[in-house]
Coordinates of C-alpha atoms and ligand atoms in Angstrom, one line a residue:
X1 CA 0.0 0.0 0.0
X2 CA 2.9 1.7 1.0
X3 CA 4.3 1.4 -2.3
X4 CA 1.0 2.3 -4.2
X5 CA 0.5 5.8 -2.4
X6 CA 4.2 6.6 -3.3
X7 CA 3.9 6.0 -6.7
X8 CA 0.6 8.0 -6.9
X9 CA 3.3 11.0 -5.3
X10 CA 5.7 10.4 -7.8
X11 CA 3.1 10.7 -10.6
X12 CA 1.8 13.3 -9.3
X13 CA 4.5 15.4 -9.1
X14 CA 5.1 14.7 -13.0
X15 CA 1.6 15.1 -13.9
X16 CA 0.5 17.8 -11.1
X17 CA -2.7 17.2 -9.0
X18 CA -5.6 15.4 -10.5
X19 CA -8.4 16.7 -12.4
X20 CA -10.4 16.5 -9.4
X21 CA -8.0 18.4 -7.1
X22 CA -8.1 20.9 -9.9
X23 CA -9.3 24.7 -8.1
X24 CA -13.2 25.8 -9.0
X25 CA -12.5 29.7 -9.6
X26 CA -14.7 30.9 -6.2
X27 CA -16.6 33.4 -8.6
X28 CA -18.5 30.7 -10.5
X29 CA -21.8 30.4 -10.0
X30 CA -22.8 26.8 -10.8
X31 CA -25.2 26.1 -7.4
X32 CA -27.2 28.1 -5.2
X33 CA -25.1 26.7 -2.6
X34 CA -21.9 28.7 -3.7
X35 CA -23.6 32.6 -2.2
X36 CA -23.9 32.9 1.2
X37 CA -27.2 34.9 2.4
X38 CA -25.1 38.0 2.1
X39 CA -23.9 37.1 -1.4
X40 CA -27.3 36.6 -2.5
X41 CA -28.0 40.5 -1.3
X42 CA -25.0 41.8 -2.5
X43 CA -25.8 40.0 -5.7
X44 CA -29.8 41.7 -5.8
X45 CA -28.1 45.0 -4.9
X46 CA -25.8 45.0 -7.5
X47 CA -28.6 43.8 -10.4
X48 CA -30.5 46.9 -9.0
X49 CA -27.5 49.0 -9.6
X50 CA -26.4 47.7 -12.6
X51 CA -30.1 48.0 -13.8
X52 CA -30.4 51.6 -12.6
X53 CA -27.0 52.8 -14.2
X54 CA -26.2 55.1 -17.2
X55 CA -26.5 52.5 -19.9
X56 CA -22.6 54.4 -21.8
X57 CA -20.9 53.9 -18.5
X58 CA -22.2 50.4 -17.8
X59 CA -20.5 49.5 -21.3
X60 CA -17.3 50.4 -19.9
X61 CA -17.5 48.2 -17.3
X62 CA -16.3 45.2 -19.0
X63 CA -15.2 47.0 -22.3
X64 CA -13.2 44.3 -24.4
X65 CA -13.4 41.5 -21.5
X66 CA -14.3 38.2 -23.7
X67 CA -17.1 36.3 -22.8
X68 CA -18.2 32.6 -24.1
X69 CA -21.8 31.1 -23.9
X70 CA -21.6 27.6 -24.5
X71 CA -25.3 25.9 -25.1
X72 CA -25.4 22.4 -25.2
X73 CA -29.1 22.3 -25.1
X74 CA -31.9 24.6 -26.4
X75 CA -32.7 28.1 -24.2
X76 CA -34.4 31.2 -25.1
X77 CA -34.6 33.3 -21.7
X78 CA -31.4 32.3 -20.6
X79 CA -29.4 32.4 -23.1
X80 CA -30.5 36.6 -24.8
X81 CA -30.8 37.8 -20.9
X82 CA -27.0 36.2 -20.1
X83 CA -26.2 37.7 -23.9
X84 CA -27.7 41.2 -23.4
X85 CA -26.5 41.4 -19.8
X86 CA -22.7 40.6 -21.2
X87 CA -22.9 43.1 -24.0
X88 CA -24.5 45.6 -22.0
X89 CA -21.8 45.5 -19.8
X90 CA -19.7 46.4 -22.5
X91 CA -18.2 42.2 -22.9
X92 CA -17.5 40.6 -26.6
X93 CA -19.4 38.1 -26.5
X94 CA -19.4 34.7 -28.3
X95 CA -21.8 31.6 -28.5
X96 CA -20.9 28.5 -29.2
X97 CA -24.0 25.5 -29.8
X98 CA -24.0 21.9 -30.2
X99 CA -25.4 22.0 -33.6
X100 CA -22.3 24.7 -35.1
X101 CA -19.3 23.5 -33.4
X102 CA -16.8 21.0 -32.8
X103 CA -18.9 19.6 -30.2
X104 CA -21.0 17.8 -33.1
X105 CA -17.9 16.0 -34.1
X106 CA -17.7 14.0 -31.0
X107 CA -15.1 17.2 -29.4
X108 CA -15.6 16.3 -25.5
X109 CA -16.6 19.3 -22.5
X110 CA -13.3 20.0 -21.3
X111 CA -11.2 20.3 -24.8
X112 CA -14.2 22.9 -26.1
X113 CA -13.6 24.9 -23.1
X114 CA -9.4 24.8 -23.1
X115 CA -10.1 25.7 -26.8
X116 CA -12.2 28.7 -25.8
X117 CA -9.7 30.0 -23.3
X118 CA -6.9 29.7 -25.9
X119 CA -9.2 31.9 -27.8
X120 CA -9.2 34.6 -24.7
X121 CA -12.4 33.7 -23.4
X122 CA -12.3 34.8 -19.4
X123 CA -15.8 33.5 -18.1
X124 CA -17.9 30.6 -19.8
X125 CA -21.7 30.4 -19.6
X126 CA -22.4 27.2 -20.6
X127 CA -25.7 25.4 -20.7
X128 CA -25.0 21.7 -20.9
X129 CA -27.9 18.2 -20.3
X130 CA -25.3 17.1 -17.9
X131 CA -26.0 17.0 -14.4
X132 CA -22.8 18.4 -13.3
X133 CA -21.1 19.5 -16.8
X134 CA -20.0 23.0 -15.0
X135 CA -17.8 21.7 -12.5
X136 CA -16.2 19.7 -15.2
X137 CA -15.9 22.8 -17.3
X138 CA -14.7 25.0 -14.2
X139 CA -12.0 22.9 -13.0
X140 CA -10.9 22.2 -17.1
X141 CA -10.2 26.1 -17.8
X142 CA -9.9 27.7 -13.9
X143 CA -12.2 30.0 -15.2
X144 CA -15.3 31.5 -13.5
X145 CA -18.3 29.3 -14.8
X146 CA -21.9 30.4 -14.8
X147 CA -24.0 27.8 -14.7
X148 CA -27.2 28.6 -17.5
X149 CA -28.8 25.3 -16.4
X150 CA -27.2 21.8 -16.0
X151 CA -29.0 18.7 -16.6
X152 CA -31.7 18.3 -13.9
X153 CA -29.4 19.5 -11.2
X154 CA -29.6 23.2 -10.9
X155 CA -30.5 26.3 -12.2
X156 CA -28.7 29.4 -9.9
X157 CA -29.2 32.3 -12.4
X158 CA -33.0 31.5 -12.2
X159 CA -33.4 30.8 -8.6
X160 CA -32.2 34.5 -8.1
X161 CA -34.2 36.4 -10.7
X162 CA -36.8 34.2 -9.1
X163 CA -36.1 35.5 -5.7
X164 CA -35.7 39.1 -7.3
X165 CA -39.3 38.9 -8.6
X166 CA -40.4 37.8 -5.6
X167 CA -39.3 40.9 -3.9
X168 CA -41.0 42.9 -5.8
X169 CA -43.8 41.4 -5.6
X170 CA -43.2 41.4 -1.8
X171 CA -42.6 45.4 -1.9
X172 CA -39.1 44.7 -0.4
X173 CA -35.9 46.0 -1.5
X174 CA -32.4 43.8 -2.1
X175 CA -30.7 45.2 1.0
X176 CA -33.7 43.3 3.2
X177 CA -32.7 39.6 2.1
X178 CA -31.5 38.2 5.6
X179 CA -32.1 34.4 7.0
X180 CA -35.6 35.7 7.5
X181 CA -36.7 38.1 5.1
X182 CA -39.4 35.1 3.5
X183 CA -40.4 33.9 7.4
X184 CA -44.2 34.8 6.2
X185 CA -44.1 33.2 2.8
X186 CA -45.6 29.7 1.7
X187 CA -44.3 29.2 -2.3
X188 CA -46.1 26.0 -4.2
X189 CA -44.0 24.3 -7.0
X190 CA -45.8 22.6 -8.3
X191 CA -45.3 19.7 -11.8
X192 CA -42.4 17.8 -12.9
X193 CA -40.3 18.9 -9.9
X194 CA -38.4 16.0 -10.6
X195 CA -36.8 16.9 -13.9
X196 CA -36.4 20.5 -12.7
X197 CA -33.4 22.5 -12.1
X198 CA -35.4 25.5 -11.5
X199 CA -37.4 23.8 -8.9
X200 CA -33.9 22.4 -6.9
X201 CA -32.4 25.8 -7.1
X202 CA -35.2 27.6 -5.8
X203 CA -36.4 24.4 -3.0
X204 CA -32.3 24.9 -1.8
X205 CA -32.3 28.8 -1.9
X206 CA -36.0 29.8 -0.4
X207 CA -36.1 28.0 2.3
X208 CA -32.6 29.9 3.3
X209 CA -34.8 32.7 3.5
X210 CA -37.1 31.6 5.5
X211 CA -39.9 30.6 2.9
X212 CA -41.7 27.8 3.3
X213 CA -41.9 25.6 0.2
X214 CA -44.9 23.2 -1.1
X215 CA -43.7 20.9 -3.7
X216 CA -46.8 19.0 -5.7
X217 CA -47.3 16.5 -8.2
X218 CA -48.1 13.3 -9.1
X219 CA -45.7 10.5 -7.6
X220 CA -44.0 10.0 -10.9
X221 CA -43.3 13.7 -11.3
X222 CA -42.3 14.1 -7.8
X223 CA -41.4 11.5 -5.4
X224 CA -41.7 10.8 -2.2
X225 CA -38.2 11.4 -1.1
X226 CA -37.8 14.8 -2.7
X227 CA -39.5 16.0 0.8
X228 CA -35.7 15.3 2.4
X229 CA -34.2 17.6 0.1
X230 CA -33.8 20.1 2.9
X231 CA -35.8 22.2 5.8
X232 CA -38.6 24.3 5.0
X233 CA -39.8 21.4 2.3
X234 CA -43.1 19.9 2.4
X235 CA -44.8 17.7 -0.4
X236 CA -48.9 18.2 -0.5
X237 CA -50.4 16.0 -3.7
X238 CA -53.6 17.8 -3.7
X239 CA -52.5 21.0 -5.8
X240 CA -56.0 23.0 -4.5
X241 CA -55.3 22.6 -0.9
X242 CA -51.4 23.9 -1.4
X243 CA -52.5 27.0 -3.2
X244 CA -55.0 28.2 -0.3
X245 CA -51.7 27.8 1.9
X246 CA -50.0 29.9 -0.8
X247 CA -48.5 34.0 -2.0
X248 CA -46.9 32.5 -4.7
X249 CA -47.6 29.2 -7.2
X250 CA -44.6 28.8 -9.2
X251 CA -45.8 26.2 -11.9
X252 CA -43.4 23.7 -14.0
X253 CA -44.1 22.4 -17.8
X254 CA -43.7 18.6 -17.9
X255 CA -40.8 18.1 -19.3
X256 CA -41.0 15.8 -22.1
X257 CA -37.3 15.8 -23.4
X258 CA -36.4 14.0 -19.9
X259 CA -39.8 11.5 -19.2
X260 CA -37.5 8.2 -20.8
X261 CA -40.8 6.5 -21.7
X262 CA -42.9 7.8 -19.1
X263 CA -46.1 8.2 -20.5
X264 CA -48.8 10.4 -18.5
X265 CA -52.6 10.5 -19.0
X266 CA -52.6 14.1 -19.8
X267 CA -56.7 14.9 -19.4
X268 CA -56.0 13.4 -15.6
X269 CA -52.7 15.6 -15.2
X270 CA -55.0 18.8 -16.6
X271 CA -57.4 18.0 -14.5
X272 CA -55.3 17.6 -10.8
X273 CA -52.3 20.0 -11.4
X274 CA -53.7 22.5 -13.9
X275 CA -53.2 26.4 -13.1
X276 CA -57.1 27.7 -14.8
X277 CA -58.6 30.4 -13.5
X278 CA -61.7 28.8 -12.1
X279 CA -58.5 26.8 -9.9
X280 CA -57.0 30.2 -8.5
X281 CA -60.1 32.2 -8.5
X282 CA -61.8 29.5 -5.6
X283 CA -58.5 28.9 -4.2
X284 CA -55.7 31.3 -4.7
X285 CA -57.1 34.8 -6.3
X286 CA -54.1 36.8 -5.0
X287 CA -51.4 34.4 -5.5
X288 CA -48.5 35.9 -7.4
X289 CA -48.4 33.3 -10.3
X290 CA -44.8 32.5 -11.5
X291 CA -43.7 30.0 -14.4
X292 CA -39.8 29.9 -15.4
X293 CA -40.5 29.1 -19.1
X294 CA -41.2 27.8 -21.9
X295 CA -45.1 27.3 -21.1
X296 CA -47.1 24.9 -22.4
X297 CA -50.3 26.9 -22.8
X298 CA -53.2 24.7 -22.0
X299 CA -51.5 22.0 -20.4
X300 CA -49.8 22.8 -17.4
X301 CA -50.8 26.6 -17.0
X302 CA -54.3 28.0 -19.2
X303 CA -53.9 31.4 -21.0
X304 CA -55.8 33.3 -19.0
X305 CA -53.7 33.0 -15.6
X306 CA -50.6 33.0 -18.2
X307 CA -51.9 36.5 -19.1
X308 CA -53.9 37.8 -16.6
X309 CA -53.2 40.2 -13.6
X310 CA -51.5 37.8 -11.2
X311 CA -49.2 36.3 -13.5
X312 CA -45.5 37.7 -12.6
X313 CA -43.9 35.6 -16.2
X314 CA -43.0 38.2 -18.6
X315 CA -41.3 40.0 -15.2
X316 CA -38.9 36.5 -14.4
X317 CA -37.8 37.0 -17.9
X318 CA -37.1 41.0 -17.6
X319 CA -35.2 40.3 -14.3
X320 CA -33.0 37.7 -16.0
X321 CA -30.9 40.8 -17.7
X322 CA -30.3 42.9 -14.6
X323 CA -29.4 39.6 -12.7
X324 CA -27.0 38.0 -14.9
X325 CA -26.0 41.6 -15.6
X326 CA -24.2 41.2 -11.5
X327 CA -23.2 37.6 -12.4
X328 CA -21.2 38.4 -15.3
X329 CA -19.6 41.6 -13.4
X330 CA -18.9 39.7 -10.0
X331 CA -17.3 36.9 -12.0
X332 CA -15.2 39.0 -14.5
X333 CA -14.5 42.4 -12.3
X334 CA -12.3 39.8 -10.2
X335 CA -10.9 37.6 -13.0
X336 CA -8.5 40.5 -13.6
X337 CA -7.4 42.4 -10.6
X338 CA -8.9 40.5 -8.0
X339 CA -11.6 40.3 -5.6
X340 CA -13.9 44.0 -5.7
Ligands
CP1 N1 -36.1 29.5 -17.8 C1 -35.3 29.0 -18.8 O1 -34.2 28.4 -18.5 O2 -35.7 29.2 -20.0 P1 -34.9 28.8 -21.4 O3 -34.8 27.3 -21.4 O4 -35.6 29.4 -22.5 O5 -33.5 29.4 -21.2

């Protein structure tokens, strides 16, 4: 044994440390878990900033700093807002799909992103069906990573612009998120929690808050054991008796790309876990109604509560520039020059 760990020095110290040893750059933002509660405020503070500033001298912040978006997987919202917020911040930007690059011909995660940093790339965005594709990326390059949505693990970027437009909804400003700020709150999730990385990030991040958070769905969309994910987490099947506990339904599209041969009796589904206005009216009329996108109108959510006075939708996807807007700054004002 002896022996063995010795010759695991020796080629170490020709090889260096192992990819797994490799650093994670600390301004990534691949999980809720890397802000602490006062992260996640300076983080609002600085969207609210960024948002609020002269739009010529927000270009110079990152004049001529190099940014790559790598999408392995379809996006709309994600992908213009992380785009917008770059260039407005005065970043080149670049993208990089599955279906126009290298990665078509078979060119693995980690040689696309040494290939972008040879190119001057200094922060990837990368969307990727890989549970866990950032980290991978992160510790390839030693470059700050901003995680656009990995597999069905998390979704950070969201979760935030999530928690930003429930402030507003609240009436409360940035500076007030604390360990408490959501103490009065009760938030339903309610679909394919399983498949969602929107759902994980918010279910890890709310309940840091304070909020209290109602995941529902059928068994097969949400199991049993998802109620262990963390404090503050609670499972209710019957969708109408966790909206009259609810200020804020956050519903989920069923998403089809990951059911592997599941097959759901949609009528039933429509009929137990639809959002319809006859549903909120008798049970939730002045719950803030929040979907991340795309929805499936008709199926999970009906037009009329996708449109009408409660829904908070086409506000997610407006905070989604401001808030990557302080992602991309926090991770590239340190890259060069250090820490602000
Ligand atoms: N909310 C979200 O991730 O949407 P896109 O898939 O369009 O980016």
């Amino acid at each position: 044994m002896a022996q063995t760990r010795a010759t695991v020095r020796k080629a170490q110290k020709v090889s260096g440390p192992s990819f797994f040893q490799q650093p994670i750059h600390p301004l990534s933002a691949i999980s809720v878990e890397d802000f602490s509660v006062a992260e996640v405020r300076r983080i609002l503070e600085s969207a609210d900033a960024l948002e609020k500033e002269d739009p010529l001298r927000r270009m110079k912040r990152l004049a001529k700093r190099r940014v790559a978006l790598l999408f392995y997987e379809a996006s709309t919202r994600t992908r213009t807002s992380f785009e917008l917020a770059a260039k407005a911040l005065g970043a080149d930007t670049t993208l990089v799909s599955s279906l126009s690059s290298s990665i078509e011909k078979g060119e693995s995660l980690k040689d696309t992103g040494i290939t972008l940093k040879a190119l001057g790339a200094e922060c990837i965005i990368l969307r990727s069906p890989y549970s866990g594709g950032p980290y991978v990326l992160a510790r390839a390059t030693g470059l700050p990573v901003l995680n656009a949505g990995d597999g069905m693990a998390e979704h950070p970027s969201q979760a935030l612009l999530d928690l930003r437009t429930i402030l507003h909804f609240l009436g409360m400003r940035a500076s007030a998120v604390s360990e408490k700020c959501l103490r009065s709150v009760t938030l339903t999730i309610c679909g394919d929690v399983l498949h969602s990385r929107v759902a994980r990030s918010n279910a890890m991040l709310l309940p840091r808050l304070g909020a209290k958070v109602i995941l529902c769905g059928p068994v097969e969309l949400l199991p049993d054991a998802a109620a262990a994910m963390g404090p503050g987490i609670s499972i209710e099947r019957d969708f109408e008796a966790a909206l009259r506990q609810s200020q804020i339904v956050m519903m989920l599209r069923i998403q089809a790309e990951r059911l592997a041969g599941l097959e759901l009796d949609a009528d039933e589904y429509r009929s137990r876990y639809q959002a319809n206005a006859e549903r909120m009216a008798a049970h939730a009329p002045e719950a803030l109604v929040m979907h991340p996108g795309p929805i499936i109108r008709g199926m999970e959510i009906t037009s009329e509560v996708a449109d009408g006075t409660m829904s908070a939708i086409a506000q997610q996807v407006a905070n989604g520039v401001p808030l990557r807007m302080a992602l991309v700054e926090r991770a590239l004002g340190a890259a060069k020059g250090g820490p602000r």
